[in-house]
Every structure is written in C-alpha cells, then in structure tokens.
Amino acid sequence: MNYCYKLKIEAIEGGDSQVVCDKLQEAYSEDPNFFFRVRLDSDGRVCNLFWRDSMMLEDYKIYGDVTVFDTTYRTNRYNLICAPFVGINNHWKNTMFACSFIGDETTDSFVWLFETFKKAMGGKCPVSLFTDQDATMAAAIPKVFPNTRHRLCLWHLIQNAVTRFGVLKSDDTFKAAFMKCLSGCINEAQFEVCWDSMMTKYKLKNNSWFKRLYSLKHKWSTALSKDFFSAGILSSQRSESTNHAVGFKANKKTSLTEFYNIFQKTVKTWRRNEDFYEFNSIKSIPISSYPMSALLKHAAEVYTHTLFRDGTTQAVTYDPVNQTTQCPCKNFEESGWLCFHSLRILHMHSVEKIPEQYISIRWTKVAKDKVWESIEAEQRKKGTLNNFTPWRLHMVRKYYSLILKSHKFEKSRKVLEESYAKDSSAIDEIISAMKSTDNHSENTTGVEENSEATSSNVVQVLDLARAKIKGFQEAMTT
C-alpha cells in the first residue's frame, strides 16, 4: 500500500494538468498519427482537452457513420465534463473514437470541440450524431456538422422524462403508451395517433415539457427516423449502451491524471474484447432456429455473430429482376443489414446469396482486415512487429477456410495433417535457433538501447482551477 501511495504521489507532484499533457506528448512521440489539442485560459490553465490515437482514427473511418457523444460524465475535482466520442463496431459493441474534457457547456466550447474532432478525423462527419438534450450542444452541431442527422439518445430521454411524469410515474399504462411513442410505432401516421391519444387520455396537451418534446420528435421517434442510418441505436436493444459510454466510475477526489489512466485501461479492455469477438467470428459459424438454407449459410459466413439473428412478421415486396426488396420495418435503411423478413422472401425465390447492394462492410467479419494488414505492413517495414493480433486473425481465417474445404475428404485431410506436422517441426527449429541467438547476444553485449522520446514543444500548463474559466486561448500540439 505504501509503495502504491508513493507512485500516486509521484504521478501528481509535477502538476496534474502537466502530467496529462506530458502523457499526450509522449503518446504522440510513439504514435505519429496520435492527435491532441489543449485549450488554455489566459492564466495558462487547461479548460478544454481532446485526444485520439491512430486506432481510434481507423475505427472512425469504418464505423464513424454513427457517433454517440456523451456529456453526462464528470471529474468532480475540477468539475470538468468528460465527453467521449463513441461508435458501434461490426460486433455491435462500443468502440472509442476520441475523448475530451470541457470546462463548461457553452456553445463556444462545443463548437471548438466539434471542430477539433472533425479535424482529427480528416474532415469526415458522422451520418448520425447521438447526444443528450443539451440546448447549447444542439446549437453547435449544425455549425460544424451541417449535414449530420442529430438524434437524441433514448436512454437519456427516458431518464429525463421520468422526472416529468409526476403522479403518472406509477401508472404502468401511461409508461407503456409513452414507450410506444418512443420506439414502438411502425410509421409516422401510427406515431401521431398514439401521441395524440396519450396527450388526450392523460390530459397533457398543455404540458410545456411534452410540447417541447413533441417539437423534437424527428430527433427521437424511431417511426420518424427509419429512412436514416443509425446502426440500430434508436432501438431499445442499443439505447442502454449510451448510458455513461466510458463505463467506469470516478469520485470527487479523482484527479485528471487518474482519470486519463483509467480511461486508457478501459480502451485497452474494449480492444481485447474486440479481439475475442473477432476470433470467435472467424473460427465458428452461428446457428439458427430455422433450417440453414443456402442464403442463411451465406449470411452466417459474411456477418459477425451478433448480426446473425431472427425477426418478426412483415409484408415484403420483391423485384426478382434487380433482386431488391422493400420491407415496412425499414431495418436496412436504419441499421444497415437485411431484416429476417427480406431474407425469407429471398429464400422463397431461391436466392442463395445476399445481393451485394445489401452487404454493408461495416457489419461483416472482414470490416477491419485492411486496417490489420496496414498495421502489420508498417510494423514489418520498421522492424517493430509486436502486435500479433492482425497476423493471427488473418492466419486463423486462412487455416479455418482450408479446414472447412478439406474436412469432407479423407485424402485432403491427410494432406493437411501431414503439412501441419512438417510445418510444426520446421517452426520448432526456427524458434530454437532464435532463442539461442538471443541468449548469445545478451551475454556478449549487455547493452540496452534507450528509446525514450523527447520533444521541444511540450505544452506547459498550470494546475486546473476549480471554478469555471473565461478568456480562452489555444495551445495546440499535434
């Protein structure tokens, strides 16, 4: 405990803000594609902070069409607002795009932050941006992302609504009617009927909060948003994921340095989980409660396990010439994958593969293949290949395909088994020789290269003030 306490004191003795800025500068020296911005006040104190690493950029290129921006998390020591940018990957799990701290929730701060995020992502804007109900944030979004569809997270909306229910809070029939308006209506006509019925039955037509909520209906009602891509976040299955997207806890004594360290560990955990889901999707085929027709087998081969699921009943129209379908649920338009209703129609018309126009790469097993290959090629070029995940996943996919191809025939199985035995023996010899060489090198040289990076343009900052800060100036380091 004393040792841990000593390490903690050493981490903050140099100034909490300065330590974090130094960590960001160090990360940049190790990762040339690392990006960060520090915004200072007139006294040299941090008021806004933003960063993202190179993998976050690659993830955003693939999954950045839908972004969740959550400002409901704070570090209470300085009252700074932690505002992460989060996306949904091909396994329908959260992936981090960037993290930021802002000193206040003014439109000016949000404009600065969104412009910084946009620059960090090479100018790419999200198709849909999910936020809470902050008015100043809503005013900043069209200034920076004029073509982005601004949505309201259902989870936050429900939490805010509960505080407005009053005596209706204990009325289950009212809550059911409200939830149907949120995400239970198929189209706009049904939504309008349900909303009007709820307003009349519970005498809410003159309620100012519900009036304002209705004026924002296009930002939260699933019935009015089915023509816009949202990766399914507006559905109840994903809404809870936007609740404190970072997913860890801090307290009023948590310093900025501690928060940064915890955040980095959280990102590493998310990426380890992603490796696990990637590996599982590659090595196995999901099952279905329905007979595995050729079409369903193709879906199982193409999509990740999370995307391979069943649905309910709808009336679907089908054009056999162009192999196009139209379903009232509009799942493809909203989420990016064909619904089960459409798959059933295609199956009935003896279509054995999902038409290419309905396969969105972001949901497939190979969504990040080019990223892994690029990282591996760069590491090989530099002679620093230490992240084996890309190569491992690539080889697992190759060998698994070979096993599936050969397992039905005894002769092909025998060829594969003999090749494995031969390759295994050759690899053992290589590893043994490499270990012998490494031991010899250590015994003869005993020299270890110092790889510590330094930079002359480290941002110098003071500790954070505990009140809101005015008079902004920027210190930018990339």
Coordinates of C-alpha atoms in Angstrom, one line a residue:
M1 CA 0.0 0.0 0.0
N2 CA 2.8 2.4 0.8
Y3 CA 4.5 1.7 -2.5
C4 CA 1.3 2.3 -4.4
Y5 CA 0.7 5.5 -2.5
K6 CA 4.3 6.7 -3.3
L7 CA 3.7 6.0 -7.0
K8 CA 0.5 8.0 -6.9
I9 CA 2.2 11.0 -5.2
E10 CA 5.0 10.9 -7.8
A11 CA 2.4 11.0 -10.6
I12 CA 0.9 14.3 -9.5
E13 CA 3.8 16.1 -7.9
G14 CA 4.7 17.7 -11.2
G15 CA 1.2 19.2 -11.6
D16 CA -1.9 17.2 -12.5
S17 CA -2.6 19.0 -15.8
Q18 CA 1.1 19.0 -16.8
V19 CA 1.4 15.2 -16.2
V20 CA -1.6 14.6 -18.6
C21 CA -0.2 16.9 -21.2
D22 CA 3.2 15.2 -20.9
K23 CA 1.5 11.8 -21.4
L24 CA -0.2 13.1 -24.5
Q25 CA 3.1 14.4 -25.9
E26 CA 4.7 11.0 -25.1
A27 CA 1.9 9.2 -26.8
Y28 CA 2.4 11.4 -29.9
S29 CA 6.2 10.6 -29.9
E30 CA 5.4 6.9 -30.0
D31 CA 2.4 7.2 -32.5
P32 CA 2.9 9.8 -35.2
N33 CA -0.8 9.6 -36.1
F34 CA -1.8 10.4 -32.5
F35 CA -3.7 13.7 -32.3
F36 CA -4.4 16.0 -29.4
R37 CA -5.4 19.6 -28.6
V38 CA -5.1 21.5 -25.3
R39 CA -7.0 24.7 -24.8
L40 CA -5.8 27.1 -22.1
D41 CA -7.3 30.1 -20.4
S42 CA -5.5 33.4 -20.1
D43 CA -3.7 32.2 -16.9
G44 CA -2.3 29.1 -18.7
R45 CA -4.7 26.6 -17.1
V46 CA -6.4 23.8 -19.1
C47 CA -10.0 24.4 -19.9
N48 CA -10.6 22.1 -22.8
L49 CA -8.7 18.9 -23.7
F50 CA -9.0 16.5 -26.7
W51 CA -7.2 13.4 -27.9
R52 CA -7.4 10.3 -30.1
D53 CA -4.9 7.6 -31.1
S54 CA -4.3 6.1 -34.5
M55 CA -6.5 3.1 -34.0
M56 CA -9.4 5.4 -33.0
L57 CA -9.0 7.1 -36.3
E58 CA -9.0 3.8 -38.2
D59 CA -12.2 2.7 -36.3
Y60 CA -13.8 6.0 -37.1
K61 CA -13.1 5.6 -40.8
I62 CA -15.0 2.3 -40.7
Y63 CA -17.7 2.9 -38.0
G64 CA -17.9 6.7 -37.8
D65 CA -21.2 6.9 -39.7
V66 CA -22.9 6.7 -36.3
T67 CA -21.3 8.5 -33.3
V68 CA -22.5 8.9 -29.7
F69 CA -21.4 12.0 -27.9
D70 CA -22.0 11.6 -24.1
T71 CA -21.5 14.6 -21.8
T72 CA -23.1 13.1 -18.7
Y73 CA -19.8 12.1 -17.0
R74 CA -17.8 14.5 -14.9
T75 CA -14.5 14.5 -13.0
N76 CA -15.7 16.2 -9.8
R77 CA -12.3 17.5 -8.6
Y78 CA -12.3 20.3 -11.2
N79 CA -15.9 20.0 -12.4
L80 CA -14.6 19.2 -15.8
I81 CA -17.0 17.3 -18.1
C82 CA -15.7 14.1 -19.6
A83 CA -17.1 13.9 -23.2
P84 CA -16.2 10.8 -25.1
F85 CA -17.0 10.1 -28.7
V86 CA -18.2 6.5 -29.1
G87 CA -19.2 4.4 -32.0
I88 CA -20.6 0.9 -32.7
N89 CA -18.3 -1.7 -34.3
N90 CA -19.2 -4.7 -36.5
H91 CA -19.9 -6.8 -33.4
W92 CA -22.4 -4.2 -32.2
K93 CA -20.2 -3.3 -29.3
N94 CA -18.9 0.1 -28.2
T95 CA -15.7 1.4 -29.8
M96 CA -13.9 4.6 -28.8
F97 CA -13.3 7.3 -31.3
A98 CA -11.9 10.1 -29.1
C99 CA -12.1 11.5 -25.6
S100 CA -12.3 15.1 -24.4
F101 CA -12.7 17.3 -21.3
I102 CA -14.5 20.6 -21.4
G103 CA -14.8 23.2 -18.7
D104 CA -18.3 24.4 -19.5
E105 CA -21.3 23.6 -21.7
T106 CA -21.4 26.8 -23.7
T107 CA -22.0 26.8 -27.5
D108 CA -18.4 28.2 -27.9
S109 CA -16.9 25.2 -26.1
F110 CA -18.9 22.7 -28.1
V111 CA -18.1 24.4 -31.4
W112 CA -14.4 24.3 -30.5
L113 CA -14.7 20.6 -29.6
F114 CA -16.7 19.5 -32.7
E115 CA -14.3 21.4 -35.0
T116 CA -11.3 19.7 -33.3
F117 CA -13.0 16.3 -33.6
K118 CA -13.7 17.0 -37.3
K119 CA -10.1 18.0 -37.9
A120 CA -8.8 15.0 -36.1
M121 CA -10.9 12.7 -38.3
G122 CA -9.7 14.2 -41.6
G123 CA -12.9 16.2 -42.1
K124 CA -15.2 13.2 -42.1
C125 CA -18.6 14.0 -40.4
P126 CA -20.9 11.4 -38.9
V127 CA -24.1 10.5 -40.6
S128 CA -25.9 10.4 -37.3
L129 CA -24.8 12.0 -34.0
F130 CA -26.5 10.9 -30.8
T131 CA -26.4 13.3 -27.8
D132 CA -28.4 14.2 -24.7
Q133 CA -30.9 17.1 -24.6
D134 CA -28.4 19.9 -24.1
A135 CA -29.7 23.1 -26.0
T136 CA -26.2 24.7 -26.4
M137 CA -24.9 21.5 -27.9
A138 CA -27.8 21.3 -30.3
A139 CA -27.0 24.9 -31.4
A140 CA -23.3 24.0 -32.0
I141 CA -23.9 20.8 -34.1
P142 CA -25.3 22.4 -37.3
K143 CA -22.4 25.0 -37.3
V144 CA -19.8 22.2 -37.6
F145 CA -21.8 19.2 -38.9
P146 CA -24.4 20.9 -41.2
N147 CA -25.3 17.6 -43.0
T148 CA -25.3 15.3 -39.9
R149 CA -28.5 14.0 -38.5
H150 CA -28.8 15.0 -34.9
R151 CA -30.5 12.4 -32.7
L152 CA -31.4 12.2 -29.0
C153 CA -30.3 9.1 -27.1
L154 CA -33.4 7.2 -25.9
W155 CA -31.8 6.2 -22.6
H156 CA -31.2 9.8 -21.6
L157 CA -34.6 10.9 -22.9
I158 CA -36.4 8.2 -20.8
Q159 CA -34.4 9.2 -17.7
N160 CA -35.3 12.8 -18.1
A161 CA -39.0 12.0 -18.9
V162 CA -39.4 10.0 -15.7
T163 CA -38.7 13.2 -13.7
R164 CA -41.6 14.9 -15.6
F165 CA -44.2 12.2 -15.1
G166 CA -45.3 13.4 -11.7
V167 CA -48.3 11.3 -10.4
L168 CA -48.2 9.3 -13.7
K169 CA -44.8 7.8 -12.6
S170 CA -46.6 4.8 -11.0
D171 CA -49.1 4.4 -13.9
D172 CA -47.9 1.4 -16.0
T173 CA -50.4 2.0 -18.8
F174 CA -49.0 5.6 -19.3
K175 CA -45.4 4.4 -19.3
A176 CA -46.4 1.7 -21.9
A177 CA -48.1 4.4 -24.1
F178 CA -45.0 6.7 -23.8
M179 CA -42.6 3.9 -24.7
K180 CA -44.7 3.0 -27.7
C181 CA -44.4 6.6 -28.9
L182 CA -40.7 6.4 -28.4
S183 CA -39.9 3.2 -30.3
G184 CA -43.0 1.1 -30.8
C185 CA -44.6 2.7 -33.8
I186 CA -44.0 1.5 -37.4
N187 CA -44.6 4.7 -39.3
E188 CA -45.4 8.4 -38.7
A189 CA -49.2 8.0 -39.0
Q190 CA -49.2 5.5 -36.2
F191 CA -47.0 7.7 -34.1
E192 CA -49.3 10.7 -34.5
V193 CA -52.3 8.6 -33.5
C194 CA -50.5 7.2 -30.4
W195 CA -49.1 10.6 -29.3
D196 CA -52.5 12.4 -29.7
S197 CA -54.3 9.6 -27.8
M198 CA -51.7 9.7 -25.0
M199 CA -52.0 13.5 -24.7
T200 CA -55.8 13.4 -24.6
K201 CA -56.1 10.4 -22.2
Y202 CA -53.7 11.8 -19.6
K203 CA -54.5 15.5 -20.1
L204 CA -51.0 16.5 -21.2
K205 CA -51.9 18.8 -24.2
N206 CA -51.0 21.9 -22.2
N207 CA -47.9 20.5 -20.6
S208 CA -44.9 22.6 -21.7
W209 CA -42.3 19.8 -21.4
F210 CA -44.3 17.4 -23.5
K211 CA -45.0 20.2 -26.1
R212 CA -41.2 20.8 -26.4
L213 CA -40.6 17.1 -26.6
Y214 CA -43.1 16.8 -29.5
S215 CA -41.3 19.6 -31.3
L216 CA -38.2 17.5 -31.3
K217 CA -39.9 14.3 -32.4
H218 CA -37.8 13.8 -35.5
K219 CA -34.7 13.5 -33.2
W220 CA -36.0 10.7 -31.1
S221 CA -39.0 8.9 -32.5
T222 CA -38.0 5.7 -34.3
A223 CA -41.0 5.9 -36.5
L224 CA -39.8 9.2 -38.0
S225 CA -36.2 8.1 -38.4
K226 CA -36.3 4.8 -40.3
D227 CA -35.0 6.3 -43.5
F228 CA -31.8 7.5 -41.8
F229 CA -28.9 5.2 -40.9
S230 CA -28.4 4.8 -37.1
A231 CA -26.9 1.4 -36.7
G232 CA -29.9 0.4 -34.7
I233 CA -29.1 2.7 -31.8
L234 CA -32.6 4.1 -31.6
S235 CA -33.9 0.6 -30.9
S236 CA -34.3 -0.4 -27.3
Q237 CA -31.6 -3.0 -27.6
R238 CA -28.8 -0.4 -28.0
S239 CA -30.2 2.6 -26.1
E240 CA -28.7 1.5 -22.8
S241 CA -25.2 1.5 -24.3
T242 CA -25.2 5.3 -24.4
N243 CA -25.6 5.4 -20.7
H244 CA -22.2 6.6 -19.5
A245 CA -20.4 5.3 -22.6
V246 CA -17.0 5.2 -20.9
G247 CA -18.3 2.6 -18.5
F248 CA -16.2 3.3 -15.4
K249 CA -16.6 5.2 -12.1
A250 CA -14.7 8.1 -10.6
N251 CA -15.3 10.1 -7.5
K252 CA -14.9 13.7 -6.3
K253 CA -11.3 13.1 -5.5
T254 CA -10.3 11.6 -8.8
S255 CA -7.6 13.7 -10.5
L256 CA -7.2 14.3 -14.2
T257 CA -4.2 12.1 -14.3
E258 CA -6.0 9.2 -12.6
F259 CA -9.0 9.7 -15.0
Y260 CA -6.7 9.6 -18.0
N261 CA -5.0 6.4 -16.8
I262 CA -8.4 4.7 -16.1
F263 CA -9.6 5.7 -19.5
Q264 CA -6.6 4.3 -21.3
K265 CA -7.1 1.0 -19.4
T266 CA -10.8 1.0 -20.5
V267 CA -9.9 1.4 -24.1
K268 CA -7.4 -1.5 -23.9
T269 CA -10.2 -3.7 -22.3
W270 CA -12.6 -2.8 -25.2
R271 CA -9.9 -3.7 -27.7
R272 CA -9.1 -7.0 -26.0
N273 CA -12.9 -7.8 -26.1
E274 CA -12.9 -6.9 -29.8
D275 CA -10.1 -9.4 -30.4
F276 CA -12.1 -12.0 -28.7
Y277 CA -15.2 -11.4 -30.8
E278 CA -13.1 -11.2 -34.0
F279 CA -11.6 -14.6 -33.2
N280 CA -14.9 -16.2 -32.4
S281 CA -16.5 -14.9 -35.6
I282 CA -13.6 -16.3 -37.6
K283 CA -13.4 -19.8 -36.0
S284 CA -17.0 -20.7 -35.8
I285 CA -20.4 -20.5 -37.7
P286 CA -23.5 -19.3 -35.8
I287 CA -26.6 -21.5 -35.6
S288 CA -30.2 -20.6 -36.3
S289 CA -33.6 -21.9 -35.0
Y290 CA -34.6 -22.0 -38.7
P291 CA -33.2 -24.5 -41.3
M292 CA -29.9 -23.3 -42.6
S293 CA -30.7 -22.6 -46.2
A294 CA -28.0 -21.6 -48.7
L295 CA -29.0 -17.9 -48.0
L296 CA -28.7 -18.2 -44.3
K297 CA -25.4 -20.0 -44.6
H298 CA -24.1 -17.1 -46.7
A299 CA -25.3 -14.7 -44.1
A300 CA -23.5 -16.7 -41.4
E301 CA -20.3 -16.6 -43.4
V302 CA -20.5 -12.9 -44.2
Y303 CA -21.8 -11.3 -41.0
T304 CA -20.4 -11.3 -37.5
H305 CA -22.2 -13.5 -35.0
T306 CA -24.0 -10.5 -33.4
L307 CA -25.7 -9.6 -36.7
F308 CA -26.9 -13.1 -37.4
R309 CA -30.3 -13.1 -35.8
D310 CA -34.0 -13.7 -36.4
G311 CA -37.0 -11.3 -36.7
T312 CA -40.8 -10.9 -36.7
T313 CA -43.5 -10.8 -39.5
Q314 CA -43.8 -8.1 -42.1
A315 CA -45.2 -7.8 -45.7
V316 CA -42.2 -7.5 -48.1
T317 CA -42.2 -6.6 -51.8
Y318 CA -39.6 -8.1 -54.0
D319 CA -38.2 -7.3 -57.5
P320 CA -36.7 -10.5 -58.9
V321 CA -35.0 -8.7 -61.9
N322 CA -32.9 -6.4 -59.7
Q323 CA -33.0 -8.6 -56.6
T324 CA -34.3 -5.7 -54.5
T325 CA -36.6 -5.9 -51.5
Q326 CA -38.7 -3.4 -49.6
C327 CA -39.8 -4.1 -46.1
P328 CA -42.1 -1.8 -44.0
C329 CA -39.7 -2.3 -41.0
K330 CA -37.0 -0.4 -42.9
N331 CA -34.3 -2.3 -41.0
F332 CA -31.8 -2.0 -43.8
E333 CA -32.2 1.8 -44.2
E334 CA -31.9 2.3 -40.4
S335 CA -29.4 -0.4 -39.4
G336 CA -27.5 -1.4 -42.5
W337 CA -28.4 -5.2 -42.6
L338 CA -31.3 -7.0 -44.2
C339 CA -34.1 -8.0 -41.8
F340 CA -35.2 -11.6 -41.5
H341 CA -38.4 -10.7 -43.4
S342 CA -36.4 -9.8 -46.5
L343 CA -34.2 -12.9 -46.1
R344 CA -37.2 -15.1 -46.0
I345 CA -38.6 -13.6 -49.3
L346 CA -35.2 -14.0 -51.0
H347 CA -35.1 -17.6 -49.8
M348 CA -38.6 -18.2 -51.2
H349 CA -37.3 -17.0 -54.6
S350 CA -34.4 -19.4 -54.4
V351 CA -31.8 -16.7 -54.0
E352 CA -28.7 -18.3 -52.4
K353 CA -26.6 -15.3 -51.6
I354 CA -27.4 -11.9 -50.2
P355 CA -27.3 -9.4 -53.0
E356 CA -24.2 -7.2 -52.9
Q357 CA -26.1 -4.0 -52.5
Y358 CA -27.3 -5.2 -49.1
I359 CA -24.0 -6.2 -47.7
S360 CA -22.5 -3.3 -45.7
I361 CA -18.8 -3.9 -45.0
R362 CA -19.1 -2.3 -41.5
W363 CA -21.1 -5.3 -40.3
T364 CA -19.0 -8.0 -41.9
K365 CA -16.3 -10.2 -40.4
V366 CA -13.7 -8.6 -42.7
A367 CA -14.6 -4.9 -41.7
K368 CA -11.1 -4.3 -40.3
D369 CA -9.0 -6.6 -42.5
K370 CA -7.4 -3.7 -44.4
V371 CA -6.5 -2.0 -41.1
W372 CA -4.8 -5.1 -39.7
E373 CA -2.9 -5.6 -42.9
S374 CA -1.8 -1.9 -43.0
I375 CA -0.6 -2.1 -39.4
E376 CA 1.3 -5.3 -39.9
A377 CA 2.9 -4.0 -43.1
E378 CA 4.0 -0.8 -41.3
Q379 CA 5.4 -2.7 -38.4
R380 CA 7.3 -5.1 -40.7
K381 CA 8.8 -2.1 -42.5
K382 CA 10.0 -0.6 -39.3
G383 CA 11.1 -3.9 -37.8
T384 CA 8.8 -3.4 -34.8
L385 CA 6.3 -6.1 -35.3
N386 CA 5.0 -6.6 -31.7
N387 CA 1.2 -6.6 -32.2
F388 CA 0.4 -10.1 -33.5
T389 CA -3.4 -9.7 -33.5
P390 CA -3.7 -8.7 -37.2
W391 CA -1.5 -11.5 -38.4
R392 CA -3.0 -14.1 -36.1
L393 CA -6.6 -13.3 -37.1
H394 CA -5.6 -13.3 -40.8
M395 CA -3.9 -16.7 -40.5
V396 CA -6.7 -18.2 -38.4
R397 CA -9.2 -17.2 -41.1
K398 CA -7.0 -18.8 -43.8
Y399 CA -6.5 -22.1 -42.0
Y400 CA -10.1 -22.3 -40.9
S401 CA -11.2 -21.9 -44.5
L402 CA -8.7 -24.6 -45.5
I403 CA -10.1 -26.9 -42.8
L404 CA -13.7 -26.4 -44.0
K405 CA -12.7 -27.0 -47.5
S406 CA -10.8 -30.3 -46.8
H407 CA -12.7 -32.0 -43.9
K408 CA -15.2 -33.9 -46.1
F409 CA -12.5 -35.9 -47.9
E410 CA -10.0 -38.3 -46.3
K411 CA -7.2 -37.7 -48.8
S412 CA -7.4 -33.9 -48.3
R413 CA -7.5 -34.3 -44.5
K414 CA -4.4 -36.4 -44.7
V415 CA -2.6 -33.8 -46.8
L416 CA -3.4 -31.1 -44.3
E417 CA -2.3 -33.2 -41.3
E418 CA 1.0 -34.1 -42.9
S419 CA 1.6 -30.5 -43.8
Y420 CA 0.9 -29.5 -40.2
A421 CA 3.3 -32.0 -38.8
K422 CA 6.0 -30.8 -41.3
D423 CA 5.4 -27.1 -40.6
S424 CA 5.3 -27.6 -36.8
S425 CA 8.7 -29.3 -36.9
A426 CA 10.2 -26.5 -39.0
I427 CA 8.8 -23.8 -36.8
D428 CA 10.2 -25.5 -33.6
E429 CA 13.7 -25.5 -35.2
I430 CA 13.4 -21.8 -36.1
I431 CA 12.3 -20.8 -32.6
S432 CA 15.1 -22.9 -31.0
A433 CA 17.7 -21.2 -33.2
M434 CA 16.3 -17.7 -32.5
K435 CA 16.4 -18.3 -28.7
S436 CA 20.0 -19.5 -29.0
T437 CA 20.9 -16.3 -30.9
D438 CA 19.1 -14.0 -28.4
N439 CA 20.9 -15.6 -25.4
H440 CA 24.3 -15.2 -27.2
S441 CA 23.6 -11.6 -27.9
E442 CA 22.6 -10.8 -24.3
N443 CA 25.8 -12.5 -23.0
T444 CA 28.2 -10.7 -25.3
T445 CA 26.8 -7.1 -25.4
G446 CA 24.7 -6.4 -22.3
V447 CA 23.7 -3.1 -23.9
E448 CA 20.1 -1.9 -23.9
E449 CA 19.1 0.9 -26.2
N450 CA 17.4 3.9 -24.6
S451 CA 14.2 4.5 -26.7
E452 CA 12.9 7.4 -24.6
A453 CA 11.4 10.1 -26.9
T454 CA 11.8 13.9 -26.2
S455 CA 10.2 16.9 -27.7
S456 CA 11.0 20.6 -27.6
N457 CA 7.4 21.7 -28.0
V458 CA 5.8 20.2 -24.8
V459 CA 2.8 22.3 -23.7
Q460 CA 3.5 23.9 -20.3
V461 CA 0.3 24.3 -18.2
L462 CA -0.7 25.1 -14.7
D463 CA -3.0 23.0 -12.4
L464 CA -6.7 23.3 -13.1
A465 CA -8.8 25.8 -11.4
R466 CA -11.9 24.5 -9.6
A467 CA -14.3 27.2 -11.0
K468 CA -15.5 27.9 -14.5
I469 CA -12.9 29.6 -16.6
K470 CA -13.2 32.5 -19.0
G471 CA -11.0 34.2 -21.6
F472 CA -9.9 31.3 -23.7
Q473 CA -6.7 31.0 -25.7
E474 CA -5.5 27.9 -27.5
A475 CA -2.3 25.9 -27.2
M476 CA -2.3 23.3 -30.0
T477 CA 0.1 20.5 -30.3
T478 CA -0.2 17.6 -32.8

